[in-house]
Amino acid sequence: MSRPKVLLLGKIDHAHEAWSTIADIADVIKPKSTTRADFIAECHSGAFDGISVAYRTFDSVSITGKIDSELLDALPKTIKFICHNGAGYDQIDVQACTAHGVHVSNTPTAVDDATADVTIWLLIGALRNLPIGIHALRAGKWRGSPPPALGHDPEGKILGILGMGGIGRNVAAKARAFGMKIRYHNRSRLSPELEEGAEYVDFETLLRESDVLSLNLPLNPNTRHSIAAPQFALMKPGIVIVNTARGAVMDEAALVDALASGRVASVGLDVYENEPEIHPGLLANPAVLLVPHMGTWTQETQQKMEEWTIDNVRQAVREGRLKSIVPEQKALEEA
Ligand SMILES: O=CC(=O)O
């Protein structure tokens, strides 16, 4: 019987030992292409014939582009599993995968601490007007003249969390240590054990009453531009917003307008609508705290994410099922 074949899209940077165990159970194939057009041609050349599982990284989008119907049509029909290294899988059209009989996994929980840590860092930095001070200091002007306006303490402020999954709940736990009052909105209300005292409110109340809003929802066709001009108009003037989810859950141009009008006092952003491009209105604004998508940028978390993805590959090869199928496809593994 021929050995299973695994396609590696991107590279393994940390979990080399775990990855070496895949070579014991499968042949690993790497693409030669560096562009989507070449990758599709390579698919048609038969180079990937027989693969059943693909491991992919966020950065491998530069080779393949989005995993959509066109790409799935080009890949051999034998592919049954795509194991994505990352919590957010907006680069993958899950509906198209389901239609092609391909199951998709991501890396929930592995990213929660690191992403929540950066969320809290951005939250405090934006609340305290730190970017203005940092900017002035680097320009040799100490605090600047005039100095930044006084910031605000997190204690007693309402933190509204939009998207109360693993990362949102981790942010809540950490923000409680700063004395923040936690409210959230989600597609559905959580059990009291998961809520841990957080108050469930409707979307409009979250927008109207939050002092700080943290975006922790996944990007998909339903959540794109969840925060746009009509939502900014409802917000409490002077709100601080933090986004460590995906840029496109918020309309970046509308955000620039909301900052200019003062409706939004400050933002802390790790993600952008058209990464790595950033809206010039954000770059020009010294009040905003900007980080280049580093939410999971730690040794420990990158290692955990790779190991988690490799576990998915291993389970797919050995047992024909995934450790962490994405929520949209849960019913497929239960069937
Ligand atoms: O952005 C990071 C991730 O999706 O894991």
Tab-separated table of C-alpha atoms and ligand atoms in Angstrom:
chain	number	residue	atom	x	y	z
A	1	MET	CA	0.000	0.000	0.000
A	2	SER	CA	1.373	3.446	-0.864
A	3	ARG	CA	2.234	5.803	1.967
A	4	PRO	CA	-0.049	8.752	2.720
A	5	LYS	CA	1.079	12.087	1.250
A	6	VAL	CA	1.073	15.420	3.097
A	7	LEU	CA	1.478	18.777	1.361
A	8	LEU	CA	3.432	21.393	3.327
A	9	LEU	CA	2.359	24.944	2.451
A	10	GLY	CA	4.736	27.295	4.255
A	11	LYS	CA	7.366	26.132	6.694
A	12	ILE	CA	7.848	24.719	10.144
A	13	ASP	CA	9.910	27.179	12.206
A	14	HIS	CA	9.816	25.734	15.725
A	15	ALA	CA	8.242	22.315	16.227
A	16	HIS	CA	10.831	20.388	14.221
A	17	GLU	CA	10.736	17.368	16.496
A	18	ALA	CA	6.951	17.032	16.261
A	19	TRP	CA	7.102	17.528	12.492
A	20	SER	CA	9.711	14.781	12.127
A	21	THR	CA	7.094	12.309	13.406
A	22	ILE	CA	4.955	13.126	10.356
A	23	ALA	CA	7.775	11.945	8.080
A	24	ASP	CA	7.493	8.567	9.865
A	25	ILE	CA	3.903	8.124	8.735
A	26	ALA	CA	3.680	10.029	5.449
A	27	ASP	CA	5.640	11.391	2.494
A	28	VAL	CA	5.915	15.168	2.758
A	29	ILE	CA	5.658	17.148	-0.478
A	30	LYS	CA	6.605	20.825	-0.768
A	31	PRO	CA	5.538	23.063	-3.640
A	32	LYS	CA	8.179	24.709	-5.836
A	33	SER	CA	5.892	27.604	-6.820
A	34	THR	CA	6.053	31.075	-5.389
A	35	THR	CA	2.897	32.521	-6.978
A	36	ARG	CA	-0.742	31.418	-7.180
A	37	ALA	CA	-0.621	31.016	-10.978
A	38	ASP	CA	2.436	28.768	-10.723
A	39	PHE	CA	0.907	26.864	-7.819
A	40	ILE	CA	-2.232	26.118	-9.835
A	41	ALA	CA	-0.038	24.997	-12.765
A	42	GLU	CA	1.945	22.802	-10.360
A	43	CYS	CA	-1.324	21.244	-9.173
A	44	HIS	CA	-2.219	20.451	-12.795
A	45	SER	CA	1.254	18.977	-13.430
A	46	GLY	CA	0.403	16.118	-11.092
A	47	ALA	CA	3.097	17.084	-8.562
A	48	PHE	CA	0.643	16.802	-5.678
A	49	ASP	CA	-1.290	13.746	-6.852
A	50	GLY	CA	-2.375	11.512	-4.014
A	51	ILE	CA	-2.084	14.062	-1.188
A	52	SER	CA	-4.739	13.648	1.471
A	53	VAL	CA	-3.694	16.328	3.985
A	54	ALA	CA	-2.225	19.832	3.721
A	55	TYR	CA	-0.496	21.778	6.511
A	56	ARG	CA	-0.661	25.511	5.826
A	57	THR	CA	0.641	28.679	7.453
A	58	PHE	CA	-0.824	32.192	7.406
A	59	ASP	CA	2.102	33.377	5.249
A	60	SER	CA	1.614	30.623	2.666
A	61	VAL	CA	-1.176	32.775	1.236
A	62	SER	CA	1.650	34.448	-0.714
A	63	ILE	CA	2.130	31.148	-2.599
A	64	THR	CA	-1.443	29.939	-3.014
A	65	GLY	CA	-3.654	32.960	-2.489
A	66	LYS	CA	-6.930	32.236	-0.732
A	67	ILE	CA	-8.055	28.659	-0.407
A	68	ASP	CA	-11.172	29.026	-2.540
A	69	SER	CA	-13.163	27.048	-5.102
A	70	GLU	CA	-10.668	27.748	-7.883
A	71	LEU	CA	-7.790	26.419	-5.813
A	72	LEU	CA	-9.756	23.442	-4.526
A	73	ASP	CA	-10.690	22.559	-8.123
A	74	ALA	CA	-6.984	22.606	-9.034
A	75	LEU	CA	-5.852	20.485	-6.079
A	76	PRO	CA	-6.115	16.696	-6.460
A	77	LYS	CA	-9.482	15.224	-5.492
A	78	THR	CA	-7.697	13.061	-2.918
A	79	ILE	CA	-7.243	16.020	-0.530
A	80	LYS	CA	-9.543	15.632	2.459
A	81	PHE	CA	-8.001	17.817	5.184
A	82	ILE	CA	-6.499	21.310	5.401
A	83	CYS	CA	-4.763	21.964	8.722
A	84	HIS	CA	-4.317	25.698	9.196
A	85	ASN	CA	-1.700	27.029	11.605
A	86	GLY	CA	-3.588	29.914	13.197
A	87	ALA	CA	-6.743	30.700	15.084
A	88	GLY	CA	-8.235	32.918	12.375
A	89	TYR	CA	-8.928	31.102	9.110
A	90	ASP	CA	-10.418	33.881	7.002
A	91	GLN	CA	-7.934	32.978	4.224
A	92	ILE	CA	-9.932	29.771	3.758
A	93	ASP	CA	-13.383	29.647	2.158
A	94	VAL	CA	-14.856	27.048	4.494
A	95	GLN	CA	-18.087	26.766	2.509
A	96	ALA	CA	-16.096	25.924	-0.629
A	97	CYS	CA	-14.079	23.374	1.372
A	98	THR	CA	-17.279	21.746	2.635
A	99	ALA	CA	-18.598	21.593	-0.939
A	100	HIS	CA	-15.334	19.895	-2.005
A	101	GLY	CA	-15.440	17.403	0.889
A	102	VAL	CA	-12.402	19.007	2.563
A	103	HIS	CA	-12.337	19.326	6.348
A	104	VAL	CA	-10.540	22.309	7.894
A	105	SER	CA	-8.869	22.722	11.281
A	106	ASN	CA	-7.427	25.736	13.101
A	107	THR	CA	-5.556	26.239	16.383
A	108	PRO	CA	-8.037	27.379	19.028
A	109	THR	CA	-6.826	27.854	22.642
A	110	ALA	CA	-3.120	27.825	21.660
A	111	VAL	CA	-3.290	31.534	20.829
A	112	ASP	CA	-5.523	32.735	23.663
A	113	ASP	CA	-2.970	33.929	26.217
A	114	ALA	CA	-0.579	35.651	23.834
A	115	THR	CA	-3.351	37.422	21.925
A	116	ALA	CA	-5.090	38.518	25.116
A	117	ASP	CA	-1.775	39.793	26.520
A	118	VAL	CA	-1.269	42.064	23.502
A	119	THR	CA	-4.910	43.148	23.736
A	120	ILE	CA	-4.379	44.317	27.328
A	121	TRP	CA	-1.119	46.045	26.383
A	122	LEU	CA	-2.854	47.930	23.544
A	123	LEU	CA	-5.803	48.724	25.809
A	124	ILE	CA	-3.697	50.289	28.551
A	125	GLY	CA	-1.426	52.056	26.068
A	126	ALA	CA	-4.348	53.588	24.184
A	127	LEU	CA	-6.206	54.545	27.395
A	128	ARG	CA	-3.111	56.257	28.765
A	129	ASN	CA	-2.186	58.179	25.567
A	130	LEU	CA	1.174	56.456	25.580
A	131	PRO	CA	1.699	56.589	21.775
A	132	ILE	CA	1.766	60.401	21.844
A	133	GLY	CA	4.369	60.412	24.613
A	134	ILE	CA	6.457	57.718	22.940
A	135	HIS	CA	6.385	59.632	19.666
A	136	ALA	CA	7.386	62.932	21.313
A	137	LEU	CA	10.215	61.296	23.258
A	138	ARG	CA	11.641	59.696	20.108
A	139	ALA	CA	11.501	63.072	18.383
A	140	GLY	CA	13.701	64.459	21.190
A	141	LYS	CA	10.833	66.475	22.684
A	142	TRP	CA	10.299	64.604	25.967
A	143	ARG	CA	6.475	64.600	26.480
A	144	GLY	CA	5.983	67.131	23.666
A	145	SER	CA	4.493	70.575	23.781
A	146	PRO	CA	1.707	70.557	24.639
A	147	PRO	CA	2.110	67.238	26.445
A	148	PRO	CA	-0.406	64.461	25.788
A	149	ALA	CA	-3.803	64.907	27.454
A	150	LEU	CA	-4.113	62.972	30.695
A	151	GLY	CA	-5.116	59.362	30.120
A	152	HIS	CA	-7.696	57.262	31.931
A	153	ASP	CA	-7.464	54.453	34.463
A	154	PRO	CA	-8.982	51.120	33.479
A	155	GLU	CA	-10.388	50.670	37.006
A	156	GLY	CA	-14.183	50.921	37.027
A	157	LYS	CA	-14.446	51.381	33.242
A	158	ILE	CA	-16.803	49.252	31.150
A	159	LEU	CA	-14.959	46.931	28.803
A	160	GLY	CA	-17.232	45.705	26.028
A	161	ILE	CA	-16.006	42.535	24.370
A	162	LEU	CA	-17.395	41.736	20.940
A	163	GLY	CA	-16.840	38.003	20.443
A	164	MET	CA	-16.545	36.005	23.638
A	165	GLY	CA	-14.647	32.955	22.428
A	166	GLY	CA	-11.385	31.716	23.918
A	167	ILE	CA	-9.509	34.978	23.312
A	168	GLY	CA	-12.409	37.193	24.437
A	169	ARG	CA	-12.765	35.241	27.684
A	170	ASN	CA	-9.020	35.412	28.284
A	171	VAL	CA	-9.115	39.197	27.751
A	172	ALA	CA	-12.028	39.373	30.229
A	173	ALA	CA	-10.077	37.439	32.869
A	174	LYS	CA	-7.051	39.707	32.508
A	175	ALA	CA	-9.098	42.918	32.395
A	176	ARG	CA	-10.835	41.908	35.636
A	177	ALA	CA	-7.428	42.124	37.329
A	178	PHE	CA	-7.402	45.807	36.303
A	179	GLY	CA	-10.819	46.341	37.907
A	180	MET	CA	-12.723	46.670	34.634
A	181	LYS	CA	-16.435	45.830	34.419
A	182	ILE	CA	-16.910	43.214	31.713
A	183	ARG	CA	-19.792	43.168	29.270
A	184	TYR	CA	-19.963	41.166	26.086
A	185	HIS	CA	-21.925	40.476	22.984
A	186	ASN	CA	-21.787	37.213	21.126
A	187	ARG	CA	-23.949	35.309	18.647
A	188	SER	CA	-25.300	33.405	21.636
A	189	ARG	CA	-25.117	33.848	25.374
A	190	LEU	CA	-22.509	31.781	27.222
A	191	SER	CA	-23.148	29.462	30.168
A	192	PRO	CA	-22.678	31.102	33.599
A	193	GLU	CA	-19.412	29.116	34.082
A	194	LEU	CA	-17.954	30.623	30.910
A	195	GLU	CA	-19.396	34.077	31.598
A	196	GLU	CA	-17.640	34.284	34.964
A	197	GLY	CA	-19.796	37.267	35.878
A	198	ALA	CA	-19.531	39.079	32.532
A	199	GLU	CA	-22.812	40.723	31.589
A	200	TYR	CA	-24.399	39.694	28.287
A	201	VAL	CA	-25.805	42.706	26.417
A	202	ASP	CA	-27.197	43.343	22.939
A	203	PHE	CA	-24.879	44.760	20.301
A	204	GLU	CA	-26.321	48.254	20.461
A	205	THR	CA	-25.959	48.497	24.262
A	206	LEU	CA	-22.374	47.301	23.946
A	207	LEU	CA	-21.673	50.120	21.494
A	208	ARG	CA	-23.578	52.801	23.400
A	209	GLU	CA	-22.222	52.127	26.890
A	210	SER	CA	-18.686	50.737	26.611
A	211	ASP	CA	-15.735	52.911	27.623
A	212	VAL	CA	-13.418	50.493	25.868
A	213	LEU	CA	-14.389	48.086	23.095
A	214	SER	CA	-12.308	45.004	22.360
A	215	LEU	CA	-12.881	43.199	19.062
A	216	ASN	CA	-12.368	39.475	19.458
A	217	LEU	CA	-14.637	38.024	16.807
A	218	PRO	CA	-13.528	35.955	13.801
A	219	LEU	CA	-13.607	37.471	10.322
A	220	ASN	CA	-16.056	35.794	7.965
A	221	PRO	CA	-18.635	37.047	5.450
A	222	ASN	CA	-21.093	37.731	8.320
A	223	THR	CA	-18.678	39.733	10.499
A	224	ARG	CA	-16.940	41.856	7.845
A	225	HIS	CA	-17.305	45.563	8.764
A	226	SER	CA	-19.260	44.753	11.936
A	227	ILE	CA	-17.955	48.118	13.101
A	228	ALA	CA	-18.568	50.774	10.444
A	229	ALA	CA	-19.961	54.347	10.293
A	230	PRO	CA	-23.430	53.491	11.751
A	231	GLN	CA	-21.813	51.675	14.691
A	232	PHE	CA	-19.296	54.469	15.379
A	233	ALA	CA	-22.246	56.878	15.474
A	234	LEU	CA	-23.777	54.911	18.366
A	235	MET	CA	-20.614	54.796	20.480
A	236	LYS	CA	-19.961	56.755	23.620
A	237	PRO	CA	-17.860	59.800	22.605
A	238	GLY	CA	-14.257	59.267	23.652
A	239	ILE	CA	-14.382	55.467	23.425
A	240	VAL	CA	-11.124	53.525	23.087
A	241	ILE	CA	-11.117	50.568	20.679
A	242	VAL	CA	-8.726	47.638	20.541
A	243	ASN	CA	-8.601	45.200	17.631
A	244	THR	CA	-6.520	42.043	17.773
A	245	ALA	CA	-8.967	39.983	15.679
A	246	ARG	CA	-8.833	40.833	11.975
A	247	GLY	CA	-8.665	44.297	10.438
A	248	ALA	CA	-11.691	43.841	8.211
A	249	VAL	CA	-14.133	43.301	11.100
A	250	MET	CA	-13.893	47.107	11.284
A	251	ASP	CA	-14.177	49.583	8.396
A	252	GLU	CA	-10.714	51.183	8.569
A	253	ALA	CA	-11.669	54.308	6.592
A	254	ALA	CA	-14.671	54.879	8.882
A	255	LEU	CA	-12.369	54.414	11.876
A	256	VAL	CA	-10.066	57.155	10.579
A	257	ASP	CA	-13.125	59.456	10.314
A	258	ALA	CA	-14.303	58.510	13.821
A	259	LEU	CA	-10.838	59.339	15.212
A	260	ALA	CA	-10.799	62.656	13.356
A	261	SER	CA	-14.219	63.619	14.752
A	262	GLY	CA	-13.175	62.663	18.288
A	263	ARG	CA	-15.960	60.045	18.608
A	264	VAL	CA	-13.137	57.548	19.084
A	265	ALA	CA	-10.410	58.910	21.353
A	266	SER	CA	-7.797	56.332	20.567
A	267	VAL	CA	-7.241	52.847	19.211
A	268	GLY	CA	-4.817	50.026	19.730
A	269	LEU	CA	-4.496	47.898	16.599
A	270	ASP	CA	-2.657	44.682	15.868
A	271	VAL	CA	-4.499	43.946	12.619
A	272	TYR	CA	-5.432	45.919	9.492
A	273	GLU	CA	-7.930	45.647	6.718
A	274	ASN	CA	-5.350	45.225	3.929
A	275	GLU	CA	-2.267	43.949	5.734
A	276	PRO	CA	0.544	44.814	5.406
A	277	GLU	CA	-0.861	48.093	4.062
A	278	ILE	CA	-2.103	50.508	6.692
A	279	HIS	CA	-4.502	53.379	6.084
A	280	PRO	CA	-2.404	56.594	5.823
A	281	GLY	CA	-4.850	58.285	8.204
A	282	LEU	CA	-3.795	55.829	10.915
A	283	LEU	CA	-0.082	56.187	10.225
A	284	ALA	CA	-0.354	59.973	10.362
A	285	ASN	CA	-2.240	59.954	13.676
A	286	PRO	CA	0.123	60.067	16.691
A	287	ALA	CA	-2.717	59.076	19.057
A	288	VAL	CA	-3.022	55.537	17.766
A	289	LEU	CA	-1.059	52.561	18.998
A	290	LEU	CA	-0.125	50.308	16.083
A	291	VAL	CA	1.547	46.898	16.162
A	292	PRO	CA	2.291	44.836	13.006
A	293	HIS	CA	0.148	41.722	13.656
A	294	MET	CA	2.208	40.400	16.577
A	295	GLY	CA	-0.599	38.984	18.719
A	296	THR	CA	0.887	35.486	18.748
A	297	TRP	CA	4.501	36.546	18.253
A	298	THR	CA	6.127	34.594	21.074
A	299	GLN	CA	8.381	31.545	21.060
A	300	GLU	CA	6.035	29.608	23.300
A	301	THR	CA	2.864	30.389	21.394
A	302	GLN	CA	4.348	29.807	17.940
A	303	GLN	CA	5.634	26.447	19.164
A	304	LYS	CA	2.212	25.558	20.617
A	305	MET	CA	0.447	26.566	17.402
A	306	GLU	CA	2.745	24.472	15.213
A	307	GLU	CA	2.424	21.481	17.539
A	308	TRP	CA	-1.351	21.826	17.535
A	309	THR	CA	-1.437	21.954	13.728
A	310	ILE	CA	0.876	18.940	13.510
A	311	ASP	CA	-1.461	17.053	15.893
A	312	ASN	CA	-4.247	17.762	13.420
A	313	VAL	CA	-2.121	16.468	10.524
A	314	ARG	CA	-1.166	13.339	12.461
A	315	GLN	CA	-4.743	12.577	13.453
A	316	ALA	CA	-5.967	13.190	9.898
A	317	VAL	CA	-3.352	10.797	8.466
A	318	ARG	CA	-3.826	8.109	11.084
A	319	GLU	CA	-7.507	8.281	11.965
A	320	GLY	CA	-9.091	10.218	9.123
A	321	ARG	CA	-10.381	12.918	11.470
A	322	LEU	CA	-9.228	16.229	12.924
A	323	LYS	CA	-8.437	17.238	16.494
A	324	SER	CA	-10.025	20.688	16.073
A	325	ILE	CA	-12.338	20.954	13.079
A	326	VAL	CA	-13.601	24.536	12.579
A	327	PRO	CA	-17.014	25.272	14.142
A	328	GLU	CA	-18.781	25.639	10.762
A	329	GLN	CA	-17.913	22.005	9.980
A	330	LYS	CA	-18.524	20.428	13.418
A	331	ALA	CA	-21.503	18.490	12.095
A	332	LEU	CA	-19.295	16.811	9.459
A	333	GLU	CA	-17.067	15.105	12.049
A	334	GLU	CA	-20.021	14.179	14.206
A	335	ALA	CA	-21.757	12.540	11.221
B	1	LIG	O1	-3.651	36.089	13.901
B	1	LIG	C1	-3.327	35.067	14.423
B	1	LIG	C2	-4.064	33.835	14.301
B	1	LIG	O2	-5.077	33.810	13.571
B	1	LIG	O3	-3.676	32.845	14.917
